[in-house]
PDB file of N, CA and C in Angstrom:
ATOM      1  N   PRO A   1      91.770  90.500 109.837  1.00  0.00           N
ATOM      2  CA  PRO A   1      93.186  90.124 110.291  1.00  0.00           C
ATOM      3  C   PRO A   1      93.111  90.263 111.760  1.00  0.00           C
ATOM      4  N   PHE A   2      92.531  91.613 112.351  1.00  0.00           N
ATOM      5  CA  PHE A   2      92.221  92.054 113.710  1.00  0.00           C
ATOM      6  C   PHE A   2      91.079  92.139 114.134  1.00  0.00           C
ATOM      7  N   GLU A   3      90.964  92.349 115.457  1.00  0.00           N
ATOM      8  CA  GLU A   3      89.926  92.255 116.287  1.00  0.00           C
ATOM      9  C   GLU A   3      89.700  94.012 116.208  1.00  0.00           C
ATOM     10  N   SER A   4      88.400  94.220 116.250  1.00  0.00           N
ATOM     11  CA  SER A   4      88.008  95.357 116.347  1.00  0.00           C
ATOM     12  C   SER A   4      86.351  95.627 116.869  1.00  0.00           C
ATOM     13  N   THR A   5      85.960  96.744 116.803  1.00  0.00           N
ATOM     14  CA  THR A   5      84.727  97.124 117.425  1.00  0.00           C
ATOM     15  C   THR A   5      84.277  98.415 116.457  1.00  0.00           C
ATOM     16  N   ALA A   6      82.830  98.390 116.108  1.00  0.00           N
ATOM     17  CA  ALA A   6      82.714  99.263 114.912  1.00  0.00           C
ATOM     18  C   ALA A   6      81.133  99.511 115.609  1.00  0.00           C
ATOM     19  N   ILE A   7      80.632 100.680 115.205  1.00  0.00           N
ATOM     20  CA  ILE A   7      79.089 101.042 115.280  1.00  0.00           C
ATOM     21  C   ILE A   7      78.587 101.048 113.918  1.00  0.00           C
ATOM     22  N   ALA A   8      77.537 100.233 113.694  1.00  0.00           N
ATOM     23  CA  ALA A   8      76.998 100.118 112.397  1.00  0.00           C
ATOM     24  C   ALA A   8      75.659 100.851 112.725  1.00  0.00           C
ATOM     25  N   THR A   9      75.186 101.810 111.279  1.00  0.00           N
ATOM     26  CA  THR A   9      73.688 102.139 111.654  1.00  0.00           C
ATOM     27  C   THR A   9      72.991 102.261 110.369  1.00  0.00           C
ATOM     28  N   LEU A  10      71.775 101.948 110.297  1.00  0.00           N
ATOM     29  CA  LEU A  10      71.007 101.906 109.243  1.00  0.00           C
ATOM     30  C   LEU A  10      70.033 103.100 108.966  1.00  0.00           C
ATOM     31  N   LYS A  11      69.865 103.761 107.765  1.00  0.00           N
ATOM     32  CA  LYS A  11      69.074 105.186 107.730  1.00  0.00           C
ATOM     33  C   LYS A  11      68.084 104.805 106.545  1.00  0.00           C
ATOM     34  N   TRP A  12      66.790 104.559 107.085  1.00  0.00           N
ATOM     35  CA  TRP A  12      65.656 104.689 106.196  1.00  0.00           C
ATOM     36  C   TRP A  12      65.028 105.715 105.665  1.00  0.00           C
ATOM     37  N   GLU A  13      64.809 105.854 104.300  1.00  0.00           N
ATOM     38  CA  GLU A  13      63.917 107.068 103.756  1.00  0.00           C
ATOM     39  C   GLU A  13      63.188 106.624 102.565  1.00  0.00           C
ATOM     40  N   ALA A  14      62.035 106.951 102.820  1.00  0.00           N
ATOM     41  CA  ALA A  14      61.065 106.822 101.274  1.00  0.00           C
ATOM     42  C   ALA A  14      61.780 108.118 100.493  1.00  0.00           C
ATOM     43  N   GLU A  15      61.444 107.236  99.089  1.00  0.00           N
ATOM     44  CA  GLU A  15      61.920 107.752  97.991  1.00  0.00           C
ATOM     45  C   GLU A  15      61.422 107.191  96.774  1.00  0.00           C
ATOM     46  N   ASP A  16      60.760 108.088  95.869  1.00  0.00           N
ATOM     47  CA  ASP A  16      60.009 107.845  94.827  1.00  0.00           C
ATOM     48  C   ASP A  16      59.424 106.315  94.403  1.00  0.00           C
ATOM     49  N   GLY A  17      58.736 106.110  95.627  1.00  0.00           N
ATOM     50  CA  GLY A  17      57.700 104.865  95.659  1.00  0.00           C
ATOM     51  C   GLY A  17      58.237 103.719  96.448  1.00  0.00           C
ATOM     52  N   GLY A  18      59.449 104.081  96.903  1.00  0.00           N
ATOM     53  CA  GLY A  18      60.464 102.976  97.211  1.00  0.00           C
ATOM     54  C   GLY A  18      61.047 103.391  98.519  1.00  0.00           C
ATOM     55  N   THR A  19      62.189 102.718  99.109  1.00  0.00           N
ATOM     56  CA  THR A  19      62.939 102.963 100.428  1.00  0.00           C
ATOM     57  C   THR A  19      64.384 102.879  99.910  1.00  0.00           C
ATOM     58  N   ARG A  20      64.972 103.894 100.702  1.00  0.00           N
ATOM     59  CA  ARG A  20      66.511 104.231 100.401  1.00  0.00           C
ATOM     60  C   ARG A  20      66.606 103.922 101.504  1.00  0.00           C
ATOM     61  N   ILE A  21      68.057 103.018 101.680  1.00  0.00           N
ATOM     62  CA  ILE A  21      68.551 102.391 102.755  1.00  0.00           C
ATOM     63  C   ILE A  21      69.985 103.253 102.869  1.00  0.00           C
ATOM     64  N   THR A  22      70.763 103.701 104.119  1.00  0.00           N
ATOM     65  CA  THR A  22      71.789 103.711 104.070  1.00  0.00           C
ATOM     66  C   THR A  22      72.345 103.253 105.093  1.00  0.00           C
ATOM     67  N   TRP A  23      73.477 102.326 104.422  1.00  0.00           N
ATOM     68  CA  TRP A  23      74.360 101.610 105.845  1.00  0.00           C
ATOM     69  C   TRP A  23      75.585 102.017 105.919  1.00  0.00           C
ATOM     70  N   GLY A  24      75.436 102.401 107.362  1.00  0.00           N
ATOM     71  CA  GLY A  24      77.066 103.195 107.638  1.00  0.00           C
ATOM     72  C   GLY A  24      77.891 102.227 108.634  1.00  0.00           C
ATOM     73  N   PHE A  25      79.262 102.495 108.445  1.00  0.00           N
ATOM     74  CA  PHE A  25      79.856 101.949 109.409  1.00  0.00           C
ATOM     75  C   PHE A  25      80.872 102.560 109.939  1.00  0.00           C
ATOM     76  N   ARG A  26      81.136 102.617 111.168  1.00  0.00           N
ATOM     77  CA  ARG A  26      82.123 103.390 111.653  1.00  0.00           C
ATOM     78  C   ARG A  26      83.142 102.808 112.503  1.00  0.00           C
ATOM     79  N   SER A  27      84.527 103.108 112.561  1.00  0.00           N
ATOM     80  CA  SER A  27      85.556 102.442 113.442  1.00  0.00           C
ATOM     81  C   SER A  27      86.351 103.295 113.540  1.00  0.00           C
ATOM     82  N   GLU A  28      87.249 102.813 115.204  1.00  0.00           N
ATOM     83  CA  GLU A  28      89.006 103.814 114.849  1.00  0.00           C
ATOM     84  C   GLU A  28      89.777 102.701 114.124  1.00  0.00           C
ATOM     85  N   ALA A  29      90.474 103.441 113.452  1.00  0.00           N
ATOM     86  CA  ALA A  29      91.390 102.256 112.754  1.00  0.00           C
ATOM     87  C   ALA A  29      92.797 102.732 113.407  1.00  0.00           C
ATOM     88  N   GLY A  30      93.589 101.701 113.861  1.00  0.00           N
ATOM     89  CA  GLY A  30      94.785 102.072 114.359  1.00  0.00           C
ATOM     90  C   GLY A  30      95.910 102.333 113.137  1.00  0.00           C
ATOM     91  N   PHE A  31      97.185 102.334 113.541  1.00  0.00           N
ATOM     92  CA  PHE A  31      98.363 102.051 112.794  1.00  0.00           C
ATOM     93  C   PHE A  31      98.252 100.993 111.508  1.00  0.00           C
ATOM     94  N   MET A  32      98.043 100.171 112.289  1.00  0.00           N
ATOM     95  CA  MET A  32      98.295  98.660 111.281  1.00  0.00           C
ATOM     96  C   MET A  32      97.229  98.626 110.036  1.00  0.00           C
ATOM     97  N   MET A  33      96.085  99.165 110.848  1.00  0.00           N
ATOM     98  CA  MET A  33      94.651  98.904 109.964  1.00  0.00           C
ATOM     99  C   MET A  33      94.827 100.076 108.917  1.00  0.00           C
ATOM    100  N   LYS A  34      95.180 101.086 109.076  1.00  0.00           N
ATOM    101  CA  LYS A  34      95.380 101.961 108.173  1.00  0.00           C
ATOM    102  C   LYS A  34      96.503 101.922 107.080  1.00  0.00           C
ATOM    103  N   ALA A  35      97.572 100.863 107.631  1.00  0.00           N
ATOM    104  CA  ALA A  35      98.721 100.773 106.736  1.00  0.00           C
ATOM    105  C   ALA A  35      97.700  99.516 105.725  1.00  0.00           C
ATOM    106  N   ILE A  36      97.243  98.478 106.484  1.00  0.00           N
ATOM    107  CA  ILE A  36      96.559  97.543 105.569  1.00  0.00           C
ATOM    108  C   ILE A  36      96.143  98.204 104.543  1.00  0.00           C
ATOM    109  N   ASN A  37      94.929  98.951 104.994  1.00  0.00           N
ATOM    110  CA  ASN A  37      94.065  99.638 103.946  1.00  0.00           C
ATOM    111  C   ASN A  37      94.620 100.636 102.533  1.00  0.00           C
ATOM    112  N   LEU A  38      96.050 100.617 102.880  1.00  0.00           N
ATOM    113  CA  LEU A  38      96.491 101.218 101.593  1.00  0.00           C
ATOM    114  C   LEU A  38      96.557 100.060 100.551  1.00  0.00           C
ATOM    115  N   PHE A  39      96.605  99.066 100.860  1.00  0.00           N
ATOM    116  CA  PHE A  39      96.687  97.738  99.763  1.00  0.00           C
ATOM    117  C   PHE A  39      95.325  97.196  99.680  1.00  0.00           C
ATOM    118  N   MET A  40      94.660  97.115 100.850  1.00  0.00           N
ATOM    119  CA  MET A  40      93.275  96.477 100.774  1.00  0.00           C
ATOM    120  C   MET A  40      92.280  97.148 101.416  1.00  0.00           C
ATOM    121  N   PRO A  41      91.717  98.202 100.649  1.00  0.00           N
ATOM    122  CA  PRO A  41      90.960  99.013 101.163  1.00  0.00           C
ATOM    123  C   PRO A  41      89.144  98.002 101.656  1.00  0.00           C
ATOM    124  N   LEU A  42      88.917  98.663 102.731  1.00  0.00           N
ATOM    125  CA  LEU A  42      88.050  98.020 103.857  1.00  0.00           C
ATOM    126  C   LEU A  42      86.950  97.590 102.824  1.00  0.00           C
ATOM    127  N   GLU A  43      86.156  98.754 101.686  1.00  0.00           N
ATOM    128  CA  GLU A  43      85.224  98.850 100.872  1.00  0.00           C
ATOM    129  C   GLU A  43      85.332  97.056 100.345  1.00  0.00           C
ATOM    130  N   LYS A  44      86.412  96.955  99.642  1.00  0.00           N
ATOM    131  CA  LYS A  44      86.692  95.819  98.874  1.00  0.00           C
ATOM    132  C   LYS A  44      86.458  94.456  99.816  1.00  0.00           C
ATOM    133  N   GLY A  45      87.135  94.847 101.241  1.00  0.00           N
ATOM    134  CA  GLY A  45      86.807  93.501 102.217  1.00  0.00           C
ATOM    135  C   GLY A  45      85.494  93.216 102.713  1.00  0.00           C
ATOM    136  N   ILE A  46      84.824  94.293 102.887  1.00  0.00           N
ATOM    137  CA  ILE A  46      83.731  94.286 103.559  1.00  0.00           C
ATOM    138  C   ILE A  46      82.401  94.594 102.603  1.00  0.00           C
ATOM    139  N   GLY A  47      82.671  94.733 101.429  1.00  0.00           N
ATOM    140  CA  GLY A  47      81.729  95.096 100.521  1.00  0.00           C
ATOM    141  C   GLY A  47      80.484  93.808 100.361  1.00  0.00           C
ATOM    142  N   PRO A  48      80.998  92.837 100.242  1.00  0.00           N
ATOM    143  CA  PRO A  48      80.081  91.379  99.691  1.00  0.00           C
ATOM    144  C   PRO A  48      79.425  91.409 100.964  1.00  0.00           C
ATOM    145  N   ASP A  49      79.863  91.617 102.164  1.00  0.00           N
ATOM    146  CA  ASP A  49      79.012  91.786 103.554  1.00  0.00           C
ATOM    147  C   ASP A  49      77.785  92.576 103.486  1.00  0.00           C
ATOM    148  N   TYR A  50      77.913  93.836 102.999  1.00  0.00           N
ATOM    149  CA  TYR A  50      77.048  94.631 102.910  1.00  0.00           C
ATOM    150  C   TYR A  50      75.982  94.262 101.668  1.00  0.00           C
ATOM    151  N   GLU A  51      76.513  93.801 100.478  1.00  0.00           N
ATOM    152  CA  GLU A  51      75.610  93.239  99.794  1.00  0.00           C
ATOM    153  C   GLU A  51      74.747  91.999 100.432  1.00  0.00           C
ATOM    154  N   GLN A  52      75.117  91.461 101.161  1.00  0.00           N
ATOM    155  CA  GLN A  52      74.633  90.146 101.229  1.00  0.00           C
ATOM    156  C   GLN A  52      73.460  90.804 102.550  1.00  0.00           C
ATOM    157  N   GLY A  53      73.679  91.617 103.501  1.00  0.00           N
ATOM    158  CA  GLY A  53      72.957  92.014 104.252  1.00  0.00           C
ATOM    159  C   GLY A  53      71.728  92.888 103.843  1.00  0.00           C
ATOM    160  N   LEU A  54      72.179  93.726 102.719  1.00  0.00           N
ATOM    161  CA  LEU A  54      71.003  94.239 102.018  1.00  0.00           C
ATOM    162  C   LEU A  54      70.308  93.327 101.207  1.00  0.00           C
ATOM    163  N   ALA A  55      70.481  92.259 100.681  1.00  0.00           N
ATOM    164  CA  ALA A  55      69.864  91.476  99.856  1.00  0.00           C
ATOM    165  C   ALA A  55      68.732  90.628 100.809  1.00  0.00           C
ATOM    166  N   LEU A  56      69.130  90.365 102.154  1.00  0.00           N
ATOM    167  CA  LEU A  56      68.521  89.928 103.053  1.00  0.00           C
ATOM    168  C   LEU A  56      67.429  91.261 103.847  1.00  0.00           C
ATOM    169  N   LEU A  57      67.882  92.042 103.735  1.00  0.00           N
ATOM    170  CA  LEU A  57      66.877  93.182 104.285  1.00  0.00           C
ATOM    171  C   LEU A  57      66.019  93.437 102.897  1.00  0.00           C
ATOM    172  N   LYS A  58      65.964  93.387 102.164  1.00  0.00           N
ATOM    173  CA  LYS A  58      64.996  93.537 101.175  1.00  0.00           C
ATOM    174  C   LYS A  58      63.746  92.830 101.130  1.00  0.00           C
ATOM    175  N   PRO A  59      63.300  91.533 101.186  1.00  0.00           N
ATOM    176  CA  PRO A  59      62.026  91.175 101.624  1.00  0.00           C
ATOM    177  C   PRO A  59      61.102  91.388 102.687  1.00  0.00           C
ATOM    178  N   LEU A  60      62.105  91.975 103.897  1.00  0.00           N
ATOM    179  CA  LEU A  60      61.648  92.735 104.655  1.00  0.00           C
ATOM    180  C   LEU A  60      60.980  93.992 104.583  1.00  0.00           C
ATOM    181  N   VAL A  61      61.640  94.981 104.112  1.00  0.00           N
ATOM    182  CA  VAL A  61      61.085  96.374 103.730  1.00  0.00           C
ATOM    183  C   VAL A  61      60.009  96.034 103.022  1.00  0.00           C
ATOM    184  N   GLU A  62      60.282  95.113 101.855  1.00  0.00           N
ATOM    185  CA  GLU A  62      59.057  94.926 100.802  1.00  0.00           C
ATOM    186  C   GLU A  62      58.005  94.375 101.741  1.00  0.00           C
ATOM    187  N   ALA A  63      58.005  93.283 102.494  1.00  0.00           N
ATOM    188  CA  ALA A  63      56.842  92.959 103.468  1.00  0.00           C
ATOM    189  C   ALA A  63      56.246  94.034 104.086  1.00  0.00           C
ATOM    190  N   ALA A  64      56.779  95.084 104.850  1.00  0.00           N
ATOM    191  CA  ALA A  64      56.503  95.999 105.644  1.00  0.00           C
ATOM    192  C   ALA A  64      55.727  97.019 104.899  1.00  0.00           C
ATOM    193  N   ALA A  65      56.085  97.379 103.693  1.00  0.00           N
ATOM    194  CA  ALA A  65      55.670  98.092 102.618  1.00  0.00           C
ATOM    195  C   ALA A  65      54.091  97.582 102.321  1.00  0.00           C
ATOM    196  N   ALA A  66      54.408  96.409 101.914  1.00  0.00           N
ATOM    197  CA  ALA A  66      53.074  95.794 101.649  1.00  0.00           C
ATOM    198  C   ALA A  66      51.848  95.850 102.701  1.00  0.00           C
ATOM    199  N   THR A  67      52.340  95.632 103.891  1.00  0.00           N
ATOM    200  CA  THR A  67      51.326  95.700 105.031  1.00  0.00           C
ATOM    201  C   THR A  67      50.952  97.145 105.155  1.00  0.00           C
ATOM    202  N   ARG A  68      51.777  98.002 105.127  1.00  0.00           N
ATOM    203  CA  ARG A  68      51.064  99.772 105.340  1.00  0.00           C
ATOM    204  C   ARG A  68      50.644 100.239 104.243  1.00  0.00           C
ATOM    205  N   SER A  69      50.625  99.374 102.910  1.00  0.00           N
ATOM    206  CA  SER A  69      49.467 100.132 101.900  1.00  0.00           C
ATOM    207  C   SER A  69      48.528  99.263 101.715  1.00  0.00           C
ATOM    208  N   GLY A  70      48.416  98.297 102.870  1.00  0.00           N
ATOM    209  CA  GLY A  70      47.010  97.269 103.026  1.00  0.00           C
ATOM    210  C   GLY A  70      46.517  96.568 101.459  1.00  0.00           C
TER     211      GLY A  70
END
C-alpha cells in the first residue's frame, strides 16, 4: 500500500549435489509499515512473489549446472 525502496540479495551455495539459494530482502520500515506488519506480516504478502521468483530461477540454475558438468 506504500511506495518503498528495498535491497534484494541472492546468495548461491553448492550443497549436496545441488544449489542452495538464499534470497534476502532489506528495507527501512516507517511507523505505518511497522503497524501494518503487526496485522499482516510481510512474509505473507511477499511470500508468493518469492516462490514465483524461485520457480523461475530453478530452470536457469539447472541449465547452468548441466553446462558445467558437460
